C-alpha atoms as a PDB file:
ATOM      1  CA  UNK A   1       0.000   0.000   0.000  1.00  0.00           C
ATOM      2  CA  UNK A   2       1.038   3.469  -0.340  1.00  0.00           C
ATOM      3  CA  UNK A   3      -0.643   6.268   2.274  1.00  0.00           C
ATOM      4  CA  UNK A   4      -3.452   7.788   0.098  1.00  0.00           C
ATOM      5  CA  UNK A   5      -4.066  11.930   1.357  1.00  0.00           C
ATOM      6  CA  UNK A   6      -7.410  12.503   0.167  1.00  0.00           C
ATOM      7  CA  UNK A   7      -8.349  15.443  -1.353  1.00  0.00           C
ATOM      8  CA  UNK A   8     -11.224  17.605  -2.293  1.00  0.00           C
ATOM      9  CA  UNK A   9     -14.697  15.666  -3.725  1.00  0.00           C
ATOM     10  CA  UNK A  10     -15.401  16.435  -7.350  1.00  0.00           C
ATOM     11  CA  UNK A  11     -17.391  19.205  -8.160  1.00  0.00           C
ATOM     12  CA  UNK A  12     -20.130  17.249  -9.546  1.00  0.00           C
ATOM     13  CA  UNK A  13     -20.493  15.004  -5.983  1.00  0.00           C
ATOM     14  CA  UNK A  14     -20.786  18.061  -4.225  1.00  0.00           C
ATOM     15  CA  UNK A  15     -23.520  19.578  -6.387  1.00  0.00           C
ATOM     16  CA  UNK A  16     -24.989  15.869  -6.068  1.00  0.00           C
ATOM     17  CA  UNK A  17     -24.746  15.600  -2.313  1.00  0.00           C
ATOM     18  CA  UNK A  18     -26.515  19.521  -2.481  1.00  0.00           C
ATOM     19  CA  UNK A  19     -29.496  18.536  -4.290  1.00  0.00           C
ATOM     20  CA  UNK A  20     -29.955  14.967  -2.448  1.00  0.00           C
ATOM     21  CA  UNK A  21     -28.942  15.859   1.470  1.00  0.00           C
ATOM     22  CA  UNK A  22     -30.757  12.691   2.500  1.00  0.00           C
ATOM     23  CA  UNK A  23     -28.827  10.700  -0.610  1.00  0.00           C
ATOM     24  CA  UNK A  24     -26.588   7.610  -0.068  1.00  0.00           C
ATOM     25  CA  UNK A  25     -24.790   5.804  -2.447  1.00  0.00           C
ATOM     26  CA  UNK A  26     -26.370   3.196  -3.453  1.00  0.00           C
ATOM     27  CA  UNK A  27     -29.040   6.202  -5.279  1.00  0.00           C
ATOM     28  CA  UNK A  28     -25.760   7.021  -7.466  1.00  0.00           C
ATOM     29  CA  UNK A  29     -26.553   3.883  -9.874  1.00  0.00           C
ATOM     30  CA  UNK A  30     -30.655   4.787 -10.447  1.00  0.00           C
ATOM     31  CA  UNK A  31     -30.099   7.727 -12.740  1.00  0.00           C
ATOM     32  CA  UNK A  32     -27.496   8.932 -15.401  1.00  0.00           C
ATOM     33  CA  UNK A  33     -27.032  11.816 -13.526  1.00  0.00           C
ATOM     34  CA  UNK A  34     -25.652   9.251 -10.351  1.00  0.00           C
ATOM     35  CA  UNK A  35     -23.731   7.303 -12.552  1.00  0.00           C
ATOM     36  CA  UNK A  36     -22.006  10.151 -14.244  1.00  0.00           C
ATOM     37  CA  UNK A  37     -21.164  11.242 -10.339  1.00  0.00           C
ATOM     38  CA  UNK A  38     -19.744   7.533  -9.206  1.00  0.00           C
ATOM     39  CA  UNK A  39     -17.417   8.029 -13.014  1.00  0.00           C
ATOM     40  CA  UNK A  40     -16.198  11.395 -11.393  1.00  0.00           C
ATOM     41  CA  UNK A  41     -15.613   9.834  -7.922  1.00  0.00           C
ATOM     42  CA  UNK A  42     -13.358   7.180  -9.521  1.00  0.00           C
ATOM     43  CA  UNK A  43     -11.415   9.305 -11.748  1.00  0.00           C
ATOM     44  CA  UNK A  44     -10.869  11.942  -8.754  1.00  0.00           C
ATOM     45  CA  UNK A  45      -9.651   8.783  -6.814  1.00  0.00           C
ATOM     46  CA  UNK A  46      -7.362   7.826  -9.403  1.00  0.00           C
ATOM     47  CA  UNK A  47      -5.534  11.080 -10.012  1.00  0.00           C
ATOM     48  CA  UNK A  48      -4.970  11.195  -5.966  1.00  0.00           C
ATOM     49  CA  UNK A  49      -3.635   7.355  -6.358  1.00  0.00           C
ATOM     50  CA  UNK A  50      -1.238   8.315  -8.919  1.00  0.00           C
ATOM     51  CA  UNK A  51      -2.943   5.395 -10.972  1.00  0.00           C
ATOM     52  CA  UNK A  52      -2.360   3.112  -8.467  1.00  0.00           C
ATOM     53  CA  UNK A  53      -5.101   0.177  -6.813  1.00  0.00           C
ATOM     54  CA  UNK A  54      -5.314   1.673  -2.963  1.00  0.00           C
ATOM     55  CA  UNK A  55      -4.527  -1.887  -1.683  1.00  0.00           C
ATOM     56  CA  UNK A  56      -2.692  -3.829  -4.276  1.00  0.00           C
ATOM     57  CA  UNK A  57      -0.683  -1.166  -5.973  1.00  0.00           C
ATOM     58  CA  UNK A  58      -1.458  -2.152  -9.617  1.00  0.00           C
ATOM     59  CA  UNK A  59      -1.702  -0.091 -12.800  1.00  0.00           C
ATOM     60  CA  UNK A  60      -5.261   1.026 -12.927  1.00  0.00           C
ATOM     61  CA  UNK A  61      -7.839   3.216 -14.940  1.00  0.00           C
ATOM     62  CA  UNK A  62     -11.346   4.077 -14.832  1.00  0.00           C
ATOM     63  CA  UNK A  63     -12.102   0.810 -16.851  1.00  0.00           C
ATOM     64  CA  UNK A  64     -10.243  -1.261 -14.362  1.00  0.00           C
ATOM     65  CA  UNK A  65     -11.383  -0.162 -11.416  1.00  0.00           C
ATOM     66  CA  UNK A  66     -14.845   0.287  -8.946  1.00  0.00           C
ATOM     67  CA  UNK A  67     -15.234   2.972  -6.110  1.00  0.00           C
ATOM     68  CA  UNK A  68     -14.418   1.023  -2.882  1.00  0.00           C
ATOM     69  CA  UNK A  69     -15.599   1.906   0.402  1.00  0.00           C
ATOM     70  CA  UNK A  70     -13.170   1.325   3.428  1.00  0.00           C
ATOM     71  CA  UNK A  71     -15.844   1.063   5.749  1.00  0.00           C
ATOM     72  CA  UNK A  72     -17.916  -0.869   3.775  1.00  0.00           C
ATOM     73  CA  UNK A  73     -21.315   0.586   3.233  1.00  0.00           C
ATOM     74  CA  UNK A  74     -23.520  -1.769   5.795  1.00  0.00           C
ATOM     75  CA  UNK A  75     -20.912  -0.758   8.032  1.00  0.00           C
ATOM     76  CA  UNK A  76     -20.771   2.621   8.098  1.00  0.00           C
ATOM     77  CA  UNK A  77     -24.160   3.582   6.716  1.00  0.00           C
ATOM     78  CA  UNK A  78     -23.520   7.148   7.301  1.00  0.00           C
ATOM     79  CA  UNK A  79     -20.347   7.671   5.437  1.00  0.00           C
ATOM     80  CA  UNK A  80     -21.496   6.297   2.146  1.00  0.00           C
ATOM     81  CA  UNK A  81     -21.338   9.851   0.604  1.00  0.00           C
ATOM     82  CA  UNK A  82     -18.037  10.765   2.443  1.00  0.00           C
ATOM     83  CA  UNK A  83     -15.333  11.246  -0.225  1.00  0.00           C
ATOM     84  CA  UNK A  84     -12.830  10.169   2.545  1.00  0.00           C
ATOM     85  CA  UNK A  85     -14.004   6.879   2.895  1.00  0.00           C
ATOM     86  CA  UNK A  86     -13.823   6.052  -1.002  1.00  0.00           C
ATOM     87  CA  UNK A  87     -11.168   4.942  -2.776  1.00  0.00           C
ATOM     88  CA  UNK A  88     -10.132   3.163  -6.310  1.00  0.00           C
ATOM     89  CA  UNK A  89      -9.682  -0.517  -6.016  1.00  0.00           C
ATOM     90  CA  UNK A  90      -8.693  -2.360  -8.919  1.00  0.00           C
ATOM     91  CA  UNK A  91     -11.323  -5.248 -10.422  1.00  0.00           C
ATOM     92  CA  UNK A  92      -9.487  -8.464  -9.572  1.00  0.00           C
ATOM     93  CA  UNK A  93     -11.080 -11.513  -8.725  1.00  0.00           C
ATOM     94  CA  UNK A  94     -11.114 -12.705  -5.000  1.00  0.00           C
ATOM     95  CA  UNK A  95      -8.162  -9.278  -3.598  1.00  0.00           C
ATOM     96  CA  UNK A  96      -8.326  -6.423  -2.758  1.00  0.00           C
ATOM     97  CA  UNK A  97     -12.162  -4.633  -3.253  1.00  0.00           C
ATOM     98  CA  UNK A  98     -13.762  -7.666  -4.543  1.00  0.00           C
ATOM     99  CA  UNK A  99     -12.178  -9.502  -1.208  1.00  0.00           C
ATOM    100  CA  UNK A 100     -12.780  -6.888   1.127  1.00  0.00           C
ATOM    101  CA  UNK A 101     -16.880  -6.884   0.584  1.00  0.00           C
ATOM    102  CA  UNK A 102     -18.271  -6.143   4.366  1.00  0.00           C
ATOM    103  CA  UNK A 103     -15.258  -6.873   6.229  1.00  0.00           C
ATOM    104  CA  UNK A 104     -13.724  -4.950   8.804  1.00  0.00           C
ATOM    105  CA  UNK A 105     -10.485  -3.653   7.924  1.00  0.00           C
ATOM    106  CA  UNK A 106      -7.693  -2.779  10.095  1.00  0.00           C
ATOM    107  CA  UNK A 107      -5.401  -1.221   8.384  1.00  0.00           C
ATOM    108  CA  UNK A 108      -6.132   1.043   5.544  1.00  0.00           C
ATOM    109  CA  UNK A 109      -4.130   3.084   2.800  1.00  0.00           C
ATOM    110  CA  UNK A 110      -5.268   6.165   4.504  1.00  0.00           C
ATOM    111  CA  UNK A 111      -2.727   5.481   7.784  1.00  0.00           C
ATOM    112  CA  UNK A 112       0.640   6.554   7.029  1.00  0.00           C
ATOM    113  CA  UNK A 113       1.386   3.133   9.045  1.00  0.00           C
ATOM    114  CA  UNK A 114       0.346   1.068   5.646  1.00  0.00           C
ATOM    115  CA  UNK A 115       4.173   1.851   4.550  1.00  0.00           C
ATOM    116  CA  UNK A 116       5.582   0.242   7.527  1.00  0.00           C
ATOM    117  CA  UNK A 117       3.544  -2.508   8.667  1.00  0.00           C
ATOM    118  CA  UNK A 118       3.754  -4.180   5.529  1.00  0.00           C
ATOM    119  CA  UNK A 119       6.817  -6.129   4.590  1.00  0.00           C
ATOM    120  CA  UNK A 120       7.306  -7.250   0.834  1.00  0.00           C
ATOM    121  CA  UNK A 121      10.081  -9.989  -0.225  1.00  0.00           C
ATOM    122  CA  UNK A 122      11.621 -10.637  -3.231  1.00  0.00           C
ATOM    123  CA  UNK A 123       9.796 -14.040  -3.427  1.00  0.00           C
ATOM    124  CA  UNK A 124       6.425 -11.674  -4.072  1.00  0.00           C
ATOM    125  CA  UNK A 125       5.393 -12.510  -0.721  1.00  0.00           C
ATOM    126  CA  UNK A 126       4.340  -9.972   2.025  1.00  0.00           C
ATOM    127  CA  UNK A 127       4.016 -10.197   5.247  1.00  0.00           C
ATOM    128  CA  UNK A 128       1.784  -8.492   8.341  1.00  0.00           C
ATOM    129  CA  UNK A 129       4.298  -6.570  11.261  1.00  0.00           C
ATOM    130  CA  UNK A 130       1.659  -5.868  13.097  1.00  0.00           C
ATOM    131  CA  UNK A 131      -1.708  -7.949  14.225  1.00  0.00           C
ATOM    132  CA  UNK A 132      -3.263  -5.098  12.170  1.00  0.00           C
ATOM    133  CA  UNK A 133      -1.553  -5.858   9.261  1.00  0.00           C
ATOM    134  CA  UNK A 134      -1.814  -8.914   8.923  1.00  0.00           C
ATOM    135  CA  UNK A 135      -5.241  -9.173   9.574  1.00  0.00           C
ATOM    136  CA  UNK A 136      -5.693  -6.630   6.508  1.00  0.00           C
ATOM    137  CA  UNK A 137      -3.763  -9.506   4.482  1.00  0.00           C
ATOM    138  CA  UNK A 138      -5.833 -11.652   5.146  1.00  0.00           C
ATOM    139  CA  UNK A 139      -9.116 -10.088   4.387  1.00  0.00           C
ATOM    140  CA  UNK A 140      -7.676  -8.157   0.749  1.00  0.00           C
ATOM    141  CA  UNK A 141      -6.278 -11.340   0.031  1.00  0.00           C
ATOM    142  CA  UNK A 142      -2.784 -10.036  -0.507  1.00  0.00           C
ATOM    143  CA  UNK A 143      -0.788 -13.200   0.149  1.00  0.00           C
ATOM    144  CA  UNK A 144      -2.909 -15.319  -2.201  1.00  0.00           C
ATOM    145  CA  UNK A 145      -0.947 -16.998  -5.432  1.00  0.00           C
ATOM    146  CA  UNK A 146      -1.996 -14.966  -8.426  1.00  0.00           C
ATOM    147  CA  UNK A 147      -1.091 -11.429  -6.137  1.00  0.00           C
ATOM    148  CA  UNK A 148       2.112 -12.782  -4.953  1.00  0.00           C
ATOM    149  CA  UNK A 149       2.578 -13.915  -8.580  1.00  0.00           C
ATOM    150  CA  UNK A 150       2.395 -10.576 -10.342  1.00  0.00           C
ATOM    151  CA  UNK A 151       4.634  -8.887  -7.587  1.00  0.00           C
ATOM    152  CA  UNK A 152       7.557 -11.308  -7.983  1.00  0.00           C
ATOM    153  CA  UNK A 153       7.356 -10.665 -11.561  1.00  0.00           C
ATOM    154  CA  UNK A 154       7.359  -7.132 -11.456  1.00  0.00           C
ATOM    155  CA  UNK A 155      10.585  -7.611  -9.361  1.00  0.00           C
ATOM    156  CA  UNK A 156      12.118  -9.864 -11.636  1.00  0.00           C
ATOM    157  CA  UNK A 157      11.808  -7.460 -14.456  1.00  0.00           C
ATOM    158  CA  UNK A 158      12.420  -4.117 -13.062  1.00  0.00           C
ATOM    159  CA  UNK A 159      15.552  -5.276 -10.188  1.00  0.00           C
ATOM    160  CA  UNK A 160      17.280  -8.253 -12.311  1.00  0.00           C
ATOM    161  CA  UNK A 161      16.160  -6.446 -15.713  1.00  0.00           C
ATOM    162  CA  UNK A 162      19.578  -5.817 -16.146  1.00  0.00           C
ATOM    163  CA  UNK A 163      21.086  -9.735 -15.766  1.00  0.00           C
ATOM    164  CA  UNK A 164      21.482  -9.530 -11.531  1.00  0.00           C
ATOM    165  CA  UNK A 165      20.880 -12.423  -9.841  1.00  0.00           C
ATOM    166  CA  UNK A 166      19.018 -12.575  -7.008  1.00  0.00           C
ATOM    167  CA  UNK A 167      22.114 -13.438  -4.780  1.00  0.00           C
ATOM    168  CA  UNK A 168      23.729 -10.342  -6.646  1.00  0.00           C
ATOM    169  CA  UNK A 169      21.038  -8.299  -5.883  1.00  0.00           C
ATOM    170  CA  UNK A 170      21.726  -8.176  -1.841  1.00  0.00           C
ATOM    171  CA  UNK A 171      25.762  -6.558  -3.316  1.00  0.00           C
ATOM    172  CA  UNK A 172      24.600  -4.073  -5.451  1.00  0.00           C
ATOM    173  CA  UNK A 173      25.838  -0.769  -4.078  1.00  0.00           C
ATOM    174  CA  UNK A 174      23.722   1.378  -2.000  1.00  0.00           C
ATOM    175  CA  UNK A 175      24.227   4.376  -4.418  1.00  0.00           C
ATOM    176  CA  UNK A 176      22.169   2.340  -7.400  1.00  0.00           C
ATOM    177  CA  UNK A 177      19.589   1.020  -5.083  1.00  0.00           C
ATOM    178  CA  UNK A 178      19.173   4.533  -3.540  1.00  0.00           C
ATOM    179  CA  UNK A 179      18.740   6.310  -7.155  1.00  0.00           C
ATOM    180  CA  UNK A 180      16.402   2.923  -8.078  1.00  0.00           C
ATOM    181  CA  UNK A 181      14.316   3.839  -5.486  1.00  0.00           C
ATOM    182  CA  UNK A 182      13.982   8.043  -5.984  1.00  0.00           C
ATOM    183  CA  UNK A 183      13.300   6.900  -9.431  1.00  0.00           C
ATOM    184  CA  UNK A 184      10.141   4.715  -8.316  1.00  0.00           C
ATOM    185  CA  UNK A 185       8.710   8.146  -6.468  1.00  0.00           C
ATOM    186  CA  UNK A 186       8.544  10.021  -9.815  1.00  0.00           C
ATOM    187  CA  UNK A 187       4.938  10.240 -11.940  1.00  0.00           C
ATOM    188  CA  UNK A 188       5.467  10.278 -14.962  1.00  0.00           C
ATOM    189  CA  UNK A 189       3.669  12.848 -17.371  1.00  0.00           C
ATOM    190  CA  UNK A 190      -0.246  11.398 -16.550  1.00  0.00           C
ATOM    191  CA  UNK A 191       0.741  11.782 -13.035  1.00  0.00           C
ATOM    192  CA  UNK A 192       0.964   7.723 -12.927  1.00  0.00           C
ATOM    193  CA  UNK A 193       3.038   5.974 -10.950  1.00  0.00           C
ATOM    194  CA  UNK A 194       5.281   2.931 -11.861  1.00  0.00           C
ATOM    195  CA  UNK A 195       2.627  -0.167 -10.995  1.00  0.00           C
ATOM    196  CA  UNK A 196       3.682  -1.769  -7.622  1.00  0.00           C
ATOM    197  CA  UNK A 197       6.245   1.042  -7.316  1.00  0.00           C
ATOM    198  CA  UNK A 198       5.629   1.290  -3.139  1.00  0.00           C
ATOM    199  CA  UNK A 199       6.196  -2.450  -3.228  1.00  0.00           C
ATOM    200  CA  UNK A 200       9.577  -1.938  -4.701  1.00  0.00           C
ATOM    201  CA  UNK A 201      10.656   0.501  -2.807  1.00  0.00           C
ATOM    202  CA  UNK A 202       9.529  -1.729   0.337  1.00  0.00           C
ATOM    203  CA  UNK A 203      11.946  -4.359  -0.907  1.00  0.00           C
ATOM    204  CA  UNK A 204      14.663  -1.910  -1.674  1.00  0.00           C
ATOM    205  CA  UNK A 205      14.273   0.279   1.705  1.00  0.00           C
ATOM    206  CA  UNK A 206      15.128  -3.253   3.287  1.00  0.00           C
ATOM    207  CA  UNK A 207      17.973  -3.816   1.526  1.00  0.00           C
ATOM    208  CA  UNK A 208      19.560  -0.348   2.301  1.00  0.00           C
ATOM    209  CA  UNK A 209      18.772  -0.646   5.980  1.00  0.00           C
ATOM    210  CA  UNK A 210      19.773  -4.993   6.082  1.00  0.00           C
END
């Protein structure tokens, strides 16, 4: 995860939540109006993400992605319309938004703590410091084989892209890891970041401080 700092609603929620003060959510998807409102939610979300899922870290668009709740909605009844408890989740089966459904969750991408509780490997593998954490795991379904998958993959490609092994990888010099990992803060000119770029500079902020 990577600590999400939400910012202002769209214009056209706003003007939404004006005109419907006893709205919730769920009224978004019974008109065009409401449906052109949850489309400006997500793409808000987005830009804020950097084009990043808020739990997995993947590459995602409007087309690839829902508006997810942190509290979920029979949860928190009351917040359904509160921009600060909606966020961009990408569309995968059985992770992240599509996992989460009405479960409690512990640790969200709006705690700065998200960075630090979480521990990536190399192997794609990440692991809960906290009881918090990896209780979150568990119900985004972050540990499961096709999540764990993608991430080691991403490793492979972007850390031994140029021939390292993985043994070599733990003697490459501080410097290269250091600039590897400024690199992975940087948007590029959408304002994206690299996919799983938080994840890799979890692994990497390991290595420098091993």
């Amino acid at each position: 995860m990577r600590t999400i700092h939400k910012g202002n609603p769209p214009q056209e929620f706003l003007t939404w939540i004006r005109n419907h003060p006893h709205g919730v959510y769920s009224d978004l998807d019974k008109t065009s109006e409401g449906r052109e409102v949850r489309r400006a939610i997500r793409c808000a979300a987005i830009v804020e993400q950097h084009c990043l899922c808020a739990y997995c870290c993947t590459r995602i668009d409007g087309s690839t992605s829902h508006n997810e709740h942190i509290a979920a909605q029979s949860m928190a009844p009351n917040h359904t319309v509160d921009f600060t408890n909606i966020v961009a989740s990408c569309n995968s089966r059985n992770q992240c938004g599509d996992a989460h459904g009405n479960q409690m969750l512990p640790l969200t991408p709006l705690d700065p703590a998200c960075e630090t509780e979480l521990r990536f490997f190399i192997s794609g593998a990440v692991q809960g410091m906290t009881t918090n954490a990896t209780e979150t795991i568990r119900v985004l379904n972050l540990n499961g084989r096709s999540p764990c998958g993608v991430r080691k993959s991403m490793v492979d490609a972007l850390i031994y892209g140029a021939g390292e092994s993985p043994t070599g990888l733990s003697l490459l010099d501080d410097d290269l890891l250091g600039i590897l990992a400024n690199e992975l803060k940087q948007v590029d000119v959408d304002g994206c970041l690299l996919p799983y770029a938080p994840i890799l500079s979890n692994i990497i902020h390991q290595l420098l401080t091993a």
